[in-house]
Coordinates of C-alpha atoms in Angstrom, one line a residue:
X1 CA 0.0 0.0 0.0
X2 CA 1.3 3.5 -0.9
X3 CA 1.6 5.9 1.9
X4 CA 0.3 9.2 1.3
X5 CA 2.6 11.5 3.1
X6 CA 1.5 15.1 3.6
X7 CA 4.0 17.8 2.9
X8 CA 3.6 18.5 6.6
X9 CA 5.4 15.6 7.3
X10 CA 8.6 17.5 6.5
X11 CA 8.5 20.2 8.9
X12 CA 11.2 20.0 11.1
X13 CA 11.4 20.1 14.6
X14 CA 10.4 24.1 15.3
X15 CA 7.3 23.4 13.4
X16 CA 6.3 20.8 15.3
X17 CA 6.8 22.3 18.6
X18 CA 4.3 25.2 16.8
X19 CA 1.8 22.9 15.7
X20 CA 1.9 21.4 19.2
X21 CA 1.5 24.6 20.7
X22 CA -1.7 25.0 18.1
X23 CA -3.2 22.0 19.1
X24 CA -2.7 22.6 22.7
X25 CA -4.5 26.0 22.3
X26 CA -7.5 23.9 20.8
X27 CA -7.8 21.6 24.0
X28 CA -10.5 23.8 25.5
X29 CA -12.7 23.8 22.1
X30 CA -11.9 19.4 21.6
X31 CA -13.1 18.5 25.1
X32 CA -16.6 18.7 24.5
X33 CA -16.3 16.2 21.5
X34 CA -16.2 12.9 21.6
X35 CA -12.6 10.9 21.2
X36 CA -13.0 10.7 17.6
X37 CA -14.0 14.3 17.0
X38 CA -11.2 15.3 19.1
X39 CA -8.6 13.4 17.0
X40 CA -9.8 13.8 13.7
X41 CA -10.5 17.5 14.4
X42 CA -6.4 17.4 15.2
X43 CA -5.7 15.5 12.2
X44 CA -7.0 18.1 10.1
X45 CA -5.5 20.8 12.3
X46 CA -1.9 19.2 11.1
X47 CA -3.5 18.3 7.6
X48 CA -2.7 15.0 8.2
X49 CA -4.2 12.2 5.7
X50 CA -6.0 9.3 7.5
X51 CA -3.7 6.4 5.6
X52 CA -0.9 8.4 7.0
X53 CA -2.4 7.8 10.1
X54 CA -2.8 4.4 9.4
X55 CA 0.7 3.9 8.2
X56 CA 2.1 5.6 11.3
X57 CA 0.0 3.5 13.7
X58 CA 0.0 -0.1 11.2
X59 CA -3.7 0.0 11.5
X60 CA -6.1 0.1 8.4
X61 CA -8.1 2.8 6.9
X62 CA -10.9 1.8 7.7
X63 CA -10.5 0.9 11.3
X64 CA -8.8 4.7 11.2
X65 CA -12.0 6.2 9.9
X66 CA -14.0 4.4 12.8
X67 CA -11.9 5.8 15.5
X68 CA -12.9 8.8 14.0
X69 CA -16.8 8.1 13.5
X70 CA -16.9 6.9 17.3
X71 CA -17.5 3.6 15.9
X72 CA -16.1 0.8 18.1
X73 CA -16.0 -3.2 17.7
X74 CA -18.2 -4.2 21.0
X75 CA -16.8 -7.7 20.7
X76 CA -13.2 -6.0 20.7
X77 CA -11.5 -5.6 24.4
X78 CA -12.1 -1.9 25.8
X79 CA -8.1 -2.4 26.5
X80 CA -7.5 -2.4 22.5
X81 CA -9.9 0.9 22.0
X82 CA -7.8 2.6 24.9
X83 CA -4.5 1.6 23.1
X84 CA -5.6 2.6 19.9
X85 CA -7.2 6.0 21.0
X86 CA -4.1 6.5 23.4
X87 CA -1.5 5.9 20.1
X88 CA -3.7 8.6 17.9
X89 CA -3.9 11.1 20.0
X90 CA 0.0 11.1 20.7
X91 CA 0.5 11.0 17.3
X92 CA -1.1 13.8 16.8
X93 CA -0.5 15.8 20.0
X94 CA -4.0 15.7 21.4
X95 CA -3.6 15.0 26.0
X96 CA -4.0 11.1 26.3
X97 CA -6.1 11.6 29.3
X98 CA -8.8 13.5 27.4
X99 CA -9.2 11.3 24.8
X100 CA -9.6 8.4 27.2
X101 CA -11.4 10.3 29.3
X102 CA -14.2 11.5 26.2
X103 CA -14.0 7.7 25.6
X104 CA -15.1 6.3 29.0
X105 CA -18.0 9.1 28.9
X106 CA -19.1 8.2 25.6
X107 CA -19.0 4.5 26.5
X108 CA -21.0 4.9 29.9
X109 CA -23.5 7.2 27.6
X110 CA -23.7 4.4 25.4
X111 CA -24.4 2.1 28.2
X112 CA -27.3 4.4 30.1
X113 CA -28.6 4.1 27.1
X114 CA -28.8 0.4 26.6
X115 CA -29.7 0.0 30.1
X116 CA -32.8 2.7 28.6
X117 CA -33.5 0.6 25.9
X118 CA -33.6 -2.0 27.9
X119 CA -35.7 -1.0 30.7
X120 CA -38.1 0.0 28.2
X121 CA -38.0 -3.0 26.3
X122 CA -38.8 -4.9 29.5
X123 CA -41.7 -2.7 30.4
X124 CA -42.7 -3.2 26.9
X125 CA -42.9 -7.0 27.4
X126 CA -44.2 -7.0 31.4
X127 CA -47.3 -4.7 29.7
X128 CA -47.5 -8.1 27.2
X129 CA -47.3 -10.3 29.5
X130 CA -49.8 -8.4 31.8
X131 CA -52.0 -8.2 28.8
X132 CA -51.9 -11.5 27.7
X133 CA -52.4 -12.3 31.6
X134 CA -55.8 -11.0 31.7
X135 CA -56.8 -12.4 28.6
X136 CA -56.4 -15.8 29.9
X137 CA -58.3 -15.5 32.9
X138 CA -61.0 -13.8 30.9
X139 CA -61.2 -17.2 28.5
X140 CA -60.9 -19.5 31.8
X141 CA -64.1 -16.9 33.4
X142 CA -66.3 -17.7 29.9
X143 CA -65.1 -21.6 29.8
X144 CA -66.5 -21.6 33.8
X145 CA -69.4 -19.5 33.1
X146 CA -70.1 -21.7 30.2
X147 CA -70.0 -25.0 32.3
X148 CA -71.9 -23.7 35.0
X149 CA -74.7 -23.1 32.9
X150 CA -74.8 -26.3 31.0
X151 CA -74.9 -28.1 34.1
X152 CA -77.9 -26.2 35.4
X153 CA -79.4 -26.9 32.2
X154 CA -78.9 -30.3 32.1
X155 CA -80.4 -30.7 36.1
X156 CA -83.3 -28.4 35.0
X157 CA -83.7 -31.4 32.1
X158 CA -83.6 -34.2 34.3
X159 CA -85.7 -32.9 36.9
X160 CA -88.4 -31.9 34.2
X161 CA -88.4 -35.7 33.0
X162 CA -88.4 -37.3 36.3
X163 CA -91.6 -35.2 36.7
X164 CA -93.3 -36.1 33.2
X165 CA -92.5 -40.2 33.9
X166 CA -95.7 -41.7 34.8
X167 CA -95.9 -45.0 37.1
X168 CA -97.6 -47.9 35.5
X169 CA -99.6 -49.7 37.9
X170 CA -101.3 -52.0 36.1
X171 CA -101.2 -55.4 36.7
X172 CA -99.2 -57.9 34.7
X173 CA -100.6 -60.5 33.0
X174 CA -99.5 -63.7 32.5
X175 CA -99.4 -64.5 29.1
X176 CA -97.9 -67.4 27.3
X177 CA -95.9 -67.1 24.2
X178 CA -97.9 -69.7 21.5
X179 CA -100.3 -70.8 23.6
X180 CA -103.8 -69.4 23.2
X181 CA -106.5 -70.2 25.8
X182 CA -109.9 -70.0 24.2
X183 CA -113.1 -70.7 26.6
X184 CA -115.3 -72.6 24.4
X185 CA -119.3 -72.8 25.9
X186 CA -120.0 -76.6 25.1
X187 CA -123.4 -75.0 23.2
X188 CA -123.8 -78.6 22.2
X189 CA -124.4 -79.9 25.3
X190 CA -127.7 -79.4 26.8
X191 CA -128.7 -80.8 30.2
X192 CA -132.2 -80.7 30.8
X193 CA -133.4 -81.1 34.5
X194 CA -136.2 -82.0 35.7
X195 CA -138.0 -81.1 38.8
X196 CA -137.4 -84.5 41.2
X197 CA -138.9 -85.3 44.8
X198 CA -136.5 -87.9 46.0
X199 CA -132.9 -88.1 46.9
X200 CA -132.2 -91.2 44.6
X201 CA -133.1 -89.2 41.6
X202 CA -131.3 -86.2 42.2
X203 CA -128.2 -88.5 42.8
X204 CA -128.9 -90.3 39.5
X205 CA -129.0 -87.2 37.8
X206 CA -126.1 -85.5 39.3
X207 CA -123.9 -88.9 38.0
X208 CA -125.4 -88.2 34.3
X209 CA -124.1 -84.3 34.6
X210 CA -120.8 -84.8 36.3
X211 CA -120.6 -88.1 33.4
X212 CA -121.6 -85.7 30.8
X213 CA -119.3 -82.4 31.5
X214 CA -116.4 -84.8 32.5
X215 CA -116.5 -86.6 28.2
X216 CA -117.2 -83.3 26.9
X217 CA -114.5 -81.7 29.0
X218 CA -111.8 -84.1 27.7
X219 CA -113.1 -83.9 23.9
X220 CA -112.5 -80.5 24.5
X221 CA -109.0 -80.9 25.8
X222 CA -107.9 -84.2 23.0
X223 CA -109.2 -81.3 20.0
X224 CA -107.0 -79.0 21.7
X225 CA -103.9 -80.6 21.8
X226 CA -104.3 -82.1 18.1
X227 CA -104.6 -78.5 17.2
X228 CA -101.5 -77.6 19.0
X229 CA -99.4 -80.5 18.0
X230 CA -100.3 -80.0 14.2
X231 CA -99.2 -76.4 14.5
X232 CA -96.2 -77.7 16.3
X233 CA -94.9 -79.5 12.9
X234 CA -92.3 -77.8 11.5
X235 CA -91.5 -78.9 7.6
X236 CA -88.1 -79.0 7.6
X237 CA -86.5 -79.1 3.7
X238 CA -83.5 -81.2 3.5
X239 CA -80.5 -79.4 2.1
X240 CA -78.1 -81.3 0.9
X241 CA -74.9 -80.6 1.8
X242 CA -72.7 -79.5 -1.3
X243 CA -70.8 -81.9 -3.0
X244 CA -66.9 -82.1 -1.5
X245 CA -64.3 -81.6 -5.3
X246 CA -62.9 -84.3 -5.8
X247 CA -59.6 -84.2 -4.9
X248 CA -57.5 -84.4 -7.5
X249 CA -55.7 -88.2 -7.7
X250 CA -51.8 -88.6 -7.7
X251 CA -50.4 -89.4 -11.4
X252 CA -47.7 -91.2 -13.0
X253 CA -45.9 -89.8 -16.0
X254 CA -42.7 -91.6 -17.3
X255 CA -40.8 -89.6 -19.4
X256 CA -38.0 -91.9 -21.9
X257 CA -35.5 -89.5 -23.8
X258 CA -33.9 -90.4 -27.1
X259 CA -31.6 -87.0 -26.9
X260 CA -31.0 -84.1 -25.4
X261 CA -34.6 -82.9 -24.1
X262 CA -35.2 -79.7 -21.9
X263 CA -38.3 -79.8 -19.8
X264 CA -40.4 -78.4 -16.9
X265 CA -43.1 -79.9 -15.4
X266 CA -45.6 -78.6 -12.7
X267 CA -48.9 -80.3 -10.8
X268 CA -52.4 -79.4 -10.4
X269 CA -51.0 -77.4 -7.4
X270 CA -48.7 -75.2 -8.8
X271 CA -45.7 -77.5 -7.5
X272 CA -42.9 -78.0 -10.2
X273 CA -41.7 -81.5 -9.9
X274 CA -39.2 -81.9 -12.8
X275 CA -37.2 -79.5 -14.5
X276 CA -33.9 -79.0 -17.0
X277 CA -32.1 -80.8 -19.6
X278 CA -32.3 -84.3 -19.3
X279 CA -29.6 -86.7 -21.0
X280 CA -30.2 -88.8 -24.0
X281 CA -31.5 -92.5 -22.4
X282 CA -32.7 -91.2 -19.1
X283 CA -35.6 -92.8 -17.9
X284 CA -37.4 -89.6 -15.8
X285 CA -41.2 -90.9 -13.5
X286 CA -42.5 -87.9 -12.3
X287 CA -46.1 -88.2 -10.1
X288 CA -48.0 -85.6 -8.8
X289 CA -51.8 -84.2 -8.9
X290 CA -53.5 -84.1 -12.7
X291 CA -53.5 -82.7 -14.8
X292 CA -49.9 -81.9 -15.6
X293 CA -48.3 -79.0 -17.0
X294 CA -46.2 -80.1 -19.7
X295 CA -43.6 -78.1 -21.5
X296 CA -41.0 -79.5 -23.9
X297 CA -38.2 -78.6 -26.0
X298 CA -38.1 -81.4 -28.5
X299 CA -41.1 -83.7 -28.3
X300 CA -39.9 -85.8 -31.2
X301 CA -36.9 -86.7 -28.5
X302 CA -38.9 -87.7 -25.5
X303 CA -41.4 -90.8 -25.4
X304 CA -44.2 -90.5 -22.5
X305 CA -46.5 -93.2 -20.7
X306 CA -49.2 -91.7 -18.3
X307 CA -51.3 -94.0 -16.4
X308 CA -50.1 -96.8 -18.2
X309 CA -51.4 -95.3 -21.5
X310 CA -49.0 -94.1 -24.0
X311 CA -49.3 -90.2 -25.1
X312 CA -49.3 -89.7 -28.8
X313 CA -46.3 -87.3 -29.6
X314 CA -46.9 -87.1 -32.9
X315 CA -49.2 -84.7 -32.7
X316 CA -46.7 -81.8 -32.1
X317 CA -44.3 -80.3 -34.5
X318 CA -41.3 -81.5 -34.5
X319 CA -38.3 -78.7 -33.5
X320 CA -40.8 -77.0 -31.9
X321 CA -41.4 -76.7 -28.0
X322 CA -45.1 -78.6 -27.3
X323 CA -46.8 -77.1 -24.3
X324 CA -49.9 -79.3 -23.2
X325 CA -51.6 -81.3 -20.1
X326 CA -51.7 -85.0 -18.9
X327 CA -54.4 -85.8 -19.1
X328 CA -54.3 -84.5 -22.7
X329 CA -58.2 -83.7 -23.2
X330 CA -59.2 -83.7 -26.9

């Protein structure tokens, strides 16, 4: 970086004991400015550049130009600030102790007011919280208010139908499920009496009524019970039972190869049973449920009995893979 040195740089000694003087004469006009005021109002006093400033110190421009705004790193140690305010102002011949001095009452400014901001800040959320607060116990006063009144309501309801339900005090009566009791007056029957003197003939008599109600009573009761016992027959429909499927019996398929023959075999239940390229001359039995899948490569080269019966091969090109069931269904 090029240093831009002011002609004032070469003054000699003389002038710098006068510019010293000068400064010294502006003490009483810098102390009411803040530490950066003070020095950069010196600065220019000695027409000093701030990158000479920043040569002479080995600090950067812009870290030069914040000394000067009052604009300090809080996460930087007050100890560097000091240094770096306490280097400036000897540089250029401003009292150490009023710089520092400027500083500490611009920092403890800048602190009352923090400790303003947050003071108010807190107020500001204690109002919140105060607000917020009473808003909760006005929901929790509606929710109770609320249940209170539904619970009256609902012992005002019950009370009212307690008070509508009317006792039944009527009698129960017996009353059988199917059967019916009819009383049937006997019309048929008619008993005439006839005026009698003696004892003998009343007695007679009263055997012939007491005979008489006694068969008509139990033609009464036997007509009765036939009626009950026919409408006690229940028709019952015979379902038969649905047939069980026949399960599927286990086959026998031998397989007799004249060359090379790939095949693959699976049962009525999805087993495979044989598979792959069997030799020429193998002699393959295979049994499992019907029908069989059948799938083969060469059916010119394999020779088949199932059940004893022989399959016609002939029937499938020969070259060609056949694909067909055992038993084969025409």
């Amino acid at each position: 970086m090029t240093n831009d040195v002011s002609p004032a740089v070469e003054v000699d000694k003389e002038q710098q004991s006068d510019v010293t003087e000068q400064v010294t004469e502006l003490n009483d006009y810098i102390e009411v400015l803040s530490p950066g005021a003070m020095l950069s109002e010196a600065r220019k006093a000695l027409s000093l550049s701030q990158e000479f400033i920043s040569s002479k110190l080995n600090l950067k421009v812009a870290l030069v130009q914040n000394i000067e705004d009052d604009i300090f790193d809080p996460s930087m140690p007050v100890t560097f600030n000091r240094g770096y305010l306490a280097n400036y102002a000897k540089l250029v011949g401003v009292e150490v102790k009023e710089v520092l001095a400027s500083y500490d009452a611009l920092d403890a400014a800048t602190i009352q007011r923090s400790e303003m901001l947050s003071f108010s800040k807190e107020t500001s959320k204690q109002a919140e919280h105060s607000r917020v607060m009473w808003l909760s116990y006005l929901i929790v006063a509606v929710l109770v208010g609320l249940t209170v009144l539904w619970w009256l309501q609902e012992s005002r309801q019950q009370a009212d139908d307690s008070s509508n339900m009317i006792p039944n005090t009527a009698p129960a009566e017996n009353v059988s499920g199917d059967v019916v009791t009819t009383n049937i007056e006997p019309s048929s029957l008619v008993i005439e009496t006839a005026p009698v003197n003696d004892n003998a003939q009343l007695s007679e008599k009263k055997d012939e009524i007491e005979l008489a109600l006694d068969t008509s009573t139990k033609a009464l009761i036997n007509d009765a019970n036939n009626d009950l016992k026919a409408s006690a027959n229940i028709v019952v429909n015979d379902v038969s039972q649905p047939a069980e499927p026949e399960v599927a019996a286990i086959s026998t398929a031998v397989f007799t190869f004249k060359g090379d023959c790939w095949v693959n075999i699976y049962d009525a239940t999805g087993e495979r049973i044989a598979w792959g390229v069997k030799k020429s001359g193998y002699v393959m039995t295979v049994q499992g449920k019907a029908p069989l899948s059948i799938t083969v490569g060469k059916p010119e080269l394999a020779s088949i009995v199932f059940n004893d019966q022989p399959v016609d091969m002939s029937a499938f090109n020969v070259g060609n893979i056949a694909k067909f069931n055992l038993p084969i269904v025409e």
